[in-house]
Tab-separated table of C-alpha atoms in Angstrom:
chain	number	residue	atom	x	y	z
A	206	MET	CA	-34.469	-2.849	-87.482
A	207	ILE	CA	-36.555	-2.084	-84.436
A	208	THR	CA	-35.665	-5.440	-82.864
A	209	LEU	CA	-31.976	-4.908	-83.589
A	210	SER	CA	-32.059	-1.428	-82.085
A	211	ARG	CA	-33.673	-2.731	-78.940
A	212	ARG	CA	-30.964	-5.361	-78.670
A	213	VAL	CA	-28.255	-2.766	-79.098
A	214	ILE	CA	-29.814	-0.481	-76.477
A	215	ALA	CA	-30.138	-3.387	-74.026
A	216	ALA	CA	-26.541	-4.423	-74.601
A	217	CYS	CA	-25.352	-0.863	-74.023
A	218	ALA	CA	-27.384	-0.600	-70.823
A	219	LEU	CA	-25.919	-3.857	-69.580
A	220	ALA	CA	-22.382	-2.719	-70.423
A	221	ALA	CA	-22.938	0.574	-68.627
A	222	ALA	CA	-24.224	-1.228	-65.561
A	223	LEU	CA	-21.252	-3.583	-65.523
A	224	THR	CA	-18.852	-0.678	-65.954
A	225	ALA	CA	-20.462	1.233	-63.091
A	226	CYS	CA	-20.317	-1.797	-60.746
A	227	GLY	CA	-16.696	-2.423	-61.530
A	228	SER	CA	-15.531	1.151	-61.809
A	229	SER	CA	-13.804	1.124	-58.407
A	230	THR	CA	-10.900	-1.135	-57.600
A	231	GLU	CA	-10.845	-0.070	-53.893
A	232	PRO	CA	-11.835	-2.808	-51.437
A	233	ALA	CA	-14.942	-2.262	-49.375
A	234	ALA	CA	-14.283	-0.334	-46.184
A	235	ARG	CA	-13.854	-2.554	-43.109
A	236	PRO	CA	-15.221	-1.668	-39.701
A	237	PRO	CA	-12.509	-0.455	-37.324
A	238	ALA	CA	-10.967	-3.130	-35.138
A	239	PRO	CA	-12.248	-3.033	-31.571
A	240	ALA	CA	-9.923	-1.338	-29.096
A	241	PRO	CA	-8.045	-3.798	-26.922
A	242	SER	CA	-9.492	-4.264	-23.467
A	243	PRO	CA	-7.405	-2.715	-20.706
A	244	ALA	CA	-5.300	-5.285	-18.889
A	245	ALA	CA	-6.682	-6.345	-15.557
A	246	PRO	CA	-4.561	-5.001	-12.716
A	247	SER	CA	-2.276	-7.640	-11.307
A	248	ALA	CA	-2.757	-8.721	-7.723
A	249	PRO	CA	-0.325	-7.236	-5.217
A	250	PRO	CA	2.622	-9.536	-4.573
A	251	THR	CA	2.497	-11.666	-1.433
A	252	LEU	CA	4.633	-14.400	0.044
A	253	ALA	CA	3.711	-18.059	0.134
A	254	ALA	CA	3.145	-19.667	3.503
A	255	GLY	CA	6.020	-21.691	4.873
A	256	PRO	CA	6.038	-25.486	5.125
A	257	ALA	CA	4.575	-25.280	8.639
A	258	GLY	CA	1.657	-23.205	7.363
A	259	GLY	CA	0.574	-19.924	8.891
A	260	VAL	CA	0.891	-16.389	7.589
A	261	PRO	CA	4.274	-15.707	5.924
A	262	VAL	CA	6.464	-13.044	7.510
A	263	PHE	CA	8.437	-10.476	5.494
A	264	GLU	CA	11.227	-8.505	7.156
A	265	HIS	CA	13.294	-7.026	4.321
A	266	GLY	CA	13.902	-7.292	0.591
A	267	PRO	CA	16.876	-8.870	-1.185
A	268	ARG	CA	20.230	-7.393	-0.270
A	269	ASP	CA	21.618	-7.853	-3.775
A	270	ALA	CA	18.854	-6.241	-5.856
A	271	GLY	CA	19.976	-2.634	-5.751
A	272	LYS	CA	19.935	0.069	-3.106
A	273	THR	CA	16.239	0.238	-2.342
A	274	VAL	CA	14.625	1.055	0.993
A	275	ALA	CA	10.996	1.152	2.135
A	276	LEU	CA	9.868	3.702	4.697
A	277	THR	CA	6.792	2.463	6.546
A	278	PHE	CA	4.648	4.439	8.967
A	279	ASP	CA	2.308	3.012	11.584
A	280	ALA	CA	-0.858	5.084	12.007
A	281	ASP	CA	-1.656	3.838	15.484
A	282	MET	CA	-4.824	4.370	17.413
A	283	THR	CA	-6.081	1.866	19.954
A	284	ALA	CA	-9.781	1.140	20.081
A	285	ASP	CA	-10.210	2.603	23.587
A	286	GLN	CA	-8.490	5.934	22.821
A	287	GLY	CA	-11.603	7.668	21.522
A	288	PRO	CA	-12.033	9.806	24.658
A	289	ARG	CA	-8.430	11.024	24.359
A	290	ALA	CA	-9.032	12.015	20.730
A	291	ALA	CA	-12.248	13.772	21.743
A	292	ALA	CA	-10.264	15.703	24.356
A	293	GLY	CA	-7.905	16.996	21.659
A	294	GLU	CA	-5.061	14.474	21.478
A	295	ARG	CA	-3.893	14.123	17.880
A	296	PHE	CA	-3.182	10.628	16.622
A	297	ASP	CA	-2.748	11.807	13.028
A	298	HIS	CA	0.223	13.598	11.450
A	299	PRO	CA	-0.812	15.458	8.268
A	300	GLY	CA	2.426	17.453	8.258
A	301	LEU	CA	4.427	14.246	7.902
A	302	ILE	CA	2.301	13.081	4.967
A	303	GLU	CA	2.697	16.480	3.305
A	304	THR	CA	6.472	16.299	3.764
A	305	LEU	CA	6.591	12.877	2.120
A	306	LYS	CA	4.584	14.278	-0.790
A	307	ASN	CA	6.836	17.314	-1.145
A	308	LEU	CA	9.921	15.097	-1.075
A	309	LYS	CA	8.244	12.642	-3.498
A	310	VAL	CA	8.903	9.694	-1.219
A	311	PRO	CA	6.711	6.631	-1.778
A	312	ALA	CA	5.747	4.934	1.470
A	313	THR	CA	3.529	2.264	3.003
A	314	VAL	CA	1.174	3.363	5.780
A	315	PHE	CA	-0.037	0.672	8.171
A	316	MET	CA	-3.345	1.955	9.558
A	317	THR	CA	-5.496	0.670	12.322
A	318	GLY	CA	-9.182	0.603	11.519
A	319	ARG	CA	-9.827	2.791	14.532
A	320	TRP	CA	-7.422	5.431	13.132
A	321	ALA	CA	-9.241	5.397	9.781
A	322	GLU	CA	-12.567	5.865	11.580
A	323	GLU	CA	-11.195	8.851	13.487
A	324	TYR	CA	-9.593	10.447	10.406
A	325	PRO	CA	-11.612	9.210	7.404
A	326	GLU	CA	-10.694	12.103	5.088
A	327	GLN	CA	-6.999	11.586	5.719
A	328	ALA	CA	-7.271	7.824	5.315
A	329	ARG	CA	-9.086	8.293	2.008
A	330	ALA	CA	-6.572	10.872	0.752
A	331	ILE	CA	-3.616	8.640	1.595
A	332	GLY	CA	-5.284	5.626	0.011
A	333	ARG	CA	-6.033	7.491	-3.221
A	334	ASP	CA	-2.588	9.036	-3.595
A	335	PRO	CA	-0.445	6.889	-5.949
A	336	LEU	CA	2.608	7.816	-3.883
A	337	PHE	CA	1.331	5.729	-0.972
A	338	GLU	CA	-0.188	2.352	-0.227
A	339	VAL	CA	-2.392	1.529	2.760
A	340	ALA	CA	-1.847	-1.684	4.688
A	341	ASN	CA	-3.514	-3.231	7.728
A	342	HIS	CA	-2.386	-2.672	11.315
A	343	SER	CA	-5.466	-4.373	12.870
A	344	TYR	CA	-8.695	-2.657	13.814
A	345	SER	CA	-8.163	-2.299	17.538
A	346	HIS	CA	-4.352	-2.123	17.915
A	347	TYR	CA	-4.696	-4.797	20.574
A	348	ALA	CA	-1.760	-7.191	20.822
A	349	PHE	CA	-1.828	-10.649	19.263
A	350	THR	CA	0.354	-12.059	22.053
A	351	ALA	CA	0.525	-11.521	25.791
A	352	ASP	CA	3.013	-9.073	27.329
A	353	CYS	CA	3.337	-6.791	24.281
A	354	TYR	CA	4.283	-3.314	25.532
A	355	GLY	CA	1.293	-3.238	27.846
A	356	LEU	CA	-1.255	-3.365	25.027
A	357	PRO	CA	-4.620	-5.043	25.635
A	358	THR	CA	-4.796	-8.504	24.042
A	359	VAL	CA	-7.191	-9.703	21.358
A	360	PRO	CA	-8.397	-13.297	21.941
A	361	GLU	CA	-7.237	-15.911	19.447
A	362	GLU	CA	-10.755	-16.537	18.194
A	363	ARG	CA	-11.115	-12.825	17.380
A	364	MET	CA	-7.783	-12.275	15.619
A	365	ARG	CA	-8.979	-12.842	12.070
A	366	ALA	CA	-12.154	-10.805	12.663
A	367	ASP	CA	-10.088	-7.902	14.004
A	368	VAL	CA	-7.981	-7.809	10.832
A	369	GLU	CA	-11.000	-8.146	8.546
A	370	ARG	CA	-12.845	-5.403	10.423
A	371	ALA	CA	-10.016	-3.002	9.608
A	372	TYR	CA	-10.393	-3.801	5.890
A	373	GLN	CA	-14.132	-3.149	6.180
A	374	VAL	CA	-13.422	0.281	7.660
A	375	PHE	CA	-10.912	1.096	4.913
A	376	ARG	CA	-13.509	0.333	2.251
A	377	ALA	CA	-16.192	2.262	4.112
A	378	VAL	CA	-14.118	5.457	4.274
A	379	GLY	CA	-13.100	5.215	0.614
A	380	VAL	CA	-9.641	3.622	0.574
A	381	PRO	CA	-9.837	1.977	-2.871
A	382	GLU	CA	-7.241	-0.785	-2.766
A	383	PRO	CA	-5.833	-1.590	0.675
A	384	MET	CA	-2.922	-3.976	0.387
A	385	PRO	CA	-2.931	-7.583	1.663
A	386	TYR	CA	-0.193	-6.757	4.161
A	387	PHE	CA	-0.572	-6.850	7.921
A	388	ARG	CA	1.630	-5.524	10.693
A	389	PHE	CA	1.134	-6.943	14.152
A	390	PRO	CA	0.561	-4.269	16.808
A	391	GLY	CA	3.840	-3.836	18.616
A	392	GLY	CA	5.363	-6.265	16.130
A	393	CYS	CA	4.406	-9.059	18.553
A	394	TYR	CA	3.387	-12.429	17.125
A	395	ASP	CA	3.802	-16.145	17.681
A	396	ARG	CA	2.958	-19.331	15.793
A	397	ARG	CA	-0.564	-19.311	17.204
A	398	ALA	CA	-1.212	-15.815	15.799
A	399	LEU	CA	0.267	-16.715	12.403
A	400	LYS	CA	-2.036	-19.743	12.187
A	401	ALA	CA	-5.089	-17.737	13.235
A	402	LEU	CA	-4.595	-15.242	10.396
A	403	THR	CA	-3.986	-17.771	7.608
A	404	PRO	CA	-7.597	-17.518	6.309
A	405	ALA	CA	-7.217	-13.729	5.992
A	406	GLY	CA	-4.745	-14.226	3.118
A	407	VAL	CA	-2.280	-11.588	4.294
A	408	THR	CA	1.499	-11.369	4.423
A	409	ALA	CA	2.812	-10.157	7.771
A	410	VAL	CA	5.277	-7.291	7.335
A	411	GLN	CA	7.859	-6.636	10.019
A	412	TRP	CA	11.063	-4.602	9.578
A	413	ASP	CA	14.815	-4.745	9.941
A	414	VAL	CA	15.374	-1.087	10.933
A	415	VAL	CA	13.699	0.387	14.013
A	416	GLY	CA	13.417	4.146	13.644
A	417	GLY	CA	13.084	4.682	17.383
A	418	ASP	CA	10.719	7.618	16.908
A	419	ALA	CA	8.044	6.435	19.342
A	420	PHE	CA	7.968	9.002	22.157
A	421	ALA	CA	11.337	10.375	20.984
A	422	THR	CA	12.212	14.021	21.559
A	423	ASP	CA	15.426	14.260	19.524
A	424	PRO	CA	14.887	14.106	15.738
A	425	ASP	CA	18.627	13.908	15.095
A	426	ALA	CA	18.877	10.767	17.207
A	427	VAL	CA	16.015	9.207	15.223
A	428	ALA	CA	17.678	10.129	11.924
A	429	ARG	CA	21.010	8.676	13.047
A	430	GLN	CA	19.379	5.431	14.116
A	431	VAL	CA	17.715	5.043	10.717
A	432	LEU	CA	20.815	5.977	8.733
A	433	ASP	CA	23.018	3.639	10.772
A	434	GLY	CA	20.637	0.717	10.232
A	435	VAL	CA	19.632	0.937	6.569
A	436	ARG	CA	20.990	-1.635	4.145
A	437	PRO	CA	19.824	-2.514	0.615
A	438	GLY	CA	16.293	-3.885	0.803
A	439	SER	CA	15.610	-2.520	4.287
A	440	VAL	CA	12.160	-1.927	5.756
A	441	VAL	CA	12.173	0.985	8.212
A	442	VAL	CA	9.424	1.272	10.825
A	443	LEU	CA	8.382	4.778	11.874
A	444	HIS	CA	5.100	6.284	13.072
A	445	CYS	CA	2.430	8.629	11.735
A	446	THR	CA	1.098	9.834	15.092
A	447	ARG	CA	1.730	13.351	16.328
A	448	SER	CA	1.103	12.688	20.013
A	449	ALA	CA	3.322	9.589	20.195
A	450	ALA	CA	5.977	10.463	17.591
A	451	PRO	CA	6.283	14.248	17.338
A	452	THR	CA	9.822	14.283	15.887
A	453	THR	CA	9.263	11.963	12.927
A	454	GLU	CA	8.633	14.627	10.305
A	455	GLU	CA	11.845	16.480	11.153
A	456	ALA	CA	13.827	13.234	11.161
A	457	VAL	CA	12.468	12.330	7.725
A	458	ARG	CA	13.685	15.661	6.369
A	459	THR	CA	17.205	14.563	7.323
A	460	VAL	CA	16.966	10.888	6.377
A	461	VAL	CA	15.577	11.255	2.868
A	462	PRO	CA	18.213	13.519	1.265
A	463	GLU	CA	21.053	11.643	2.982
A	464	LEU	CA	19.899	8.230	1.759
A	465	ARG	CA	19.415	9.642	-1.725
A	466	ARG	CA	22.935	11.045	-1.568
A	467	GLN	CA	24.102	7.504	-0.763
A	468	GLY	CA	22.344	6.206	-3.868
A	469	TYR	CA	19.214	4.723	-2.286
A	470	ARG	CA	15.852	4.667	-4.039
A	471	PHE	CA	12.671	4.791	-1.952
A	472	VAL	CA	10.027	2.174	-2.730
A	473	LYS	CA	6.842	0.788	-1.253
A	474	VAL	CA	6.746	-2.529	0.568
A	475	SER	CA	4.913	-4.084	-2.389
A	476	GLU	CA	7.931	-3.484	-4.620
A	477	LEU	CA	10.283	-5.145	-2.159
A	478	ILE	CA	7.985	-8.156	-1.859
A	479	GLY	CA	7.653	-8.309	-5.632
A	480	THR	CA	11.428	-8.268	-5.973
A	481	ALA	CA	11.726	-11.031	-3.385
A	482	ASN	CA	9.293	-13.067	-5.484
A	483	GLY	CA	11.275	-12.437	-8.662
A	484	ARG	CA	8.488	-10.163	-9.925
A	485	GLY	CA	10.254	-6.882	-9.501
């Protein structure tokens, strides 16, 4: 009887254990799936070099891809103009930048490295504002060809270094992602200059609409020139320099609402290049 009782007790204990182990039909909890890694930002669109090699040149976007237009502003300051800035001449134009922000107009600002050195806080603020993109206008604002509006000339062997020095300045003052776009000082270039800049990996950006604001005194004339020239995909060249282009801000106040009334959408140069590449 004692042996039988022990067997019964053991059997009951085993049954209880089995019941306890199998009492839940819920699957074991799984660890949460790891969050997906954020996608790496895509590289800014550029153009491929032509069959003859050399830096590719972009003048305007497609004419049949909608009514888009890019306003671009050259922030010019030549390397030897430091004494003029020290004497009070203003090569910046914060009022123009504020107007673009108030009007919510995206734009591409082509800075010289010397300008960014003179106005580092402004360069950094423009570069960190998602409304704008910063592109390269050389370090020195010296011409890359002879006979270019009286500008001093950078030697061929120094052309690439001049462009790369500007990028170094942008990084030093806190511009986070300067674009791989370059505008020749004065818009002057030749095949020799295009070849010299090939290792820099940039796309040269010109324009198809000249704003005519350099040294202009009549903002209405500047506005008319822009409005008469704009077509779908246009790149407009203006300036972000108070001393050399004092009427630009007022002209922009006329141009922007009128182009919007005509159905145009303002974009950065990168969007036009992306559209030209079939990436837009």
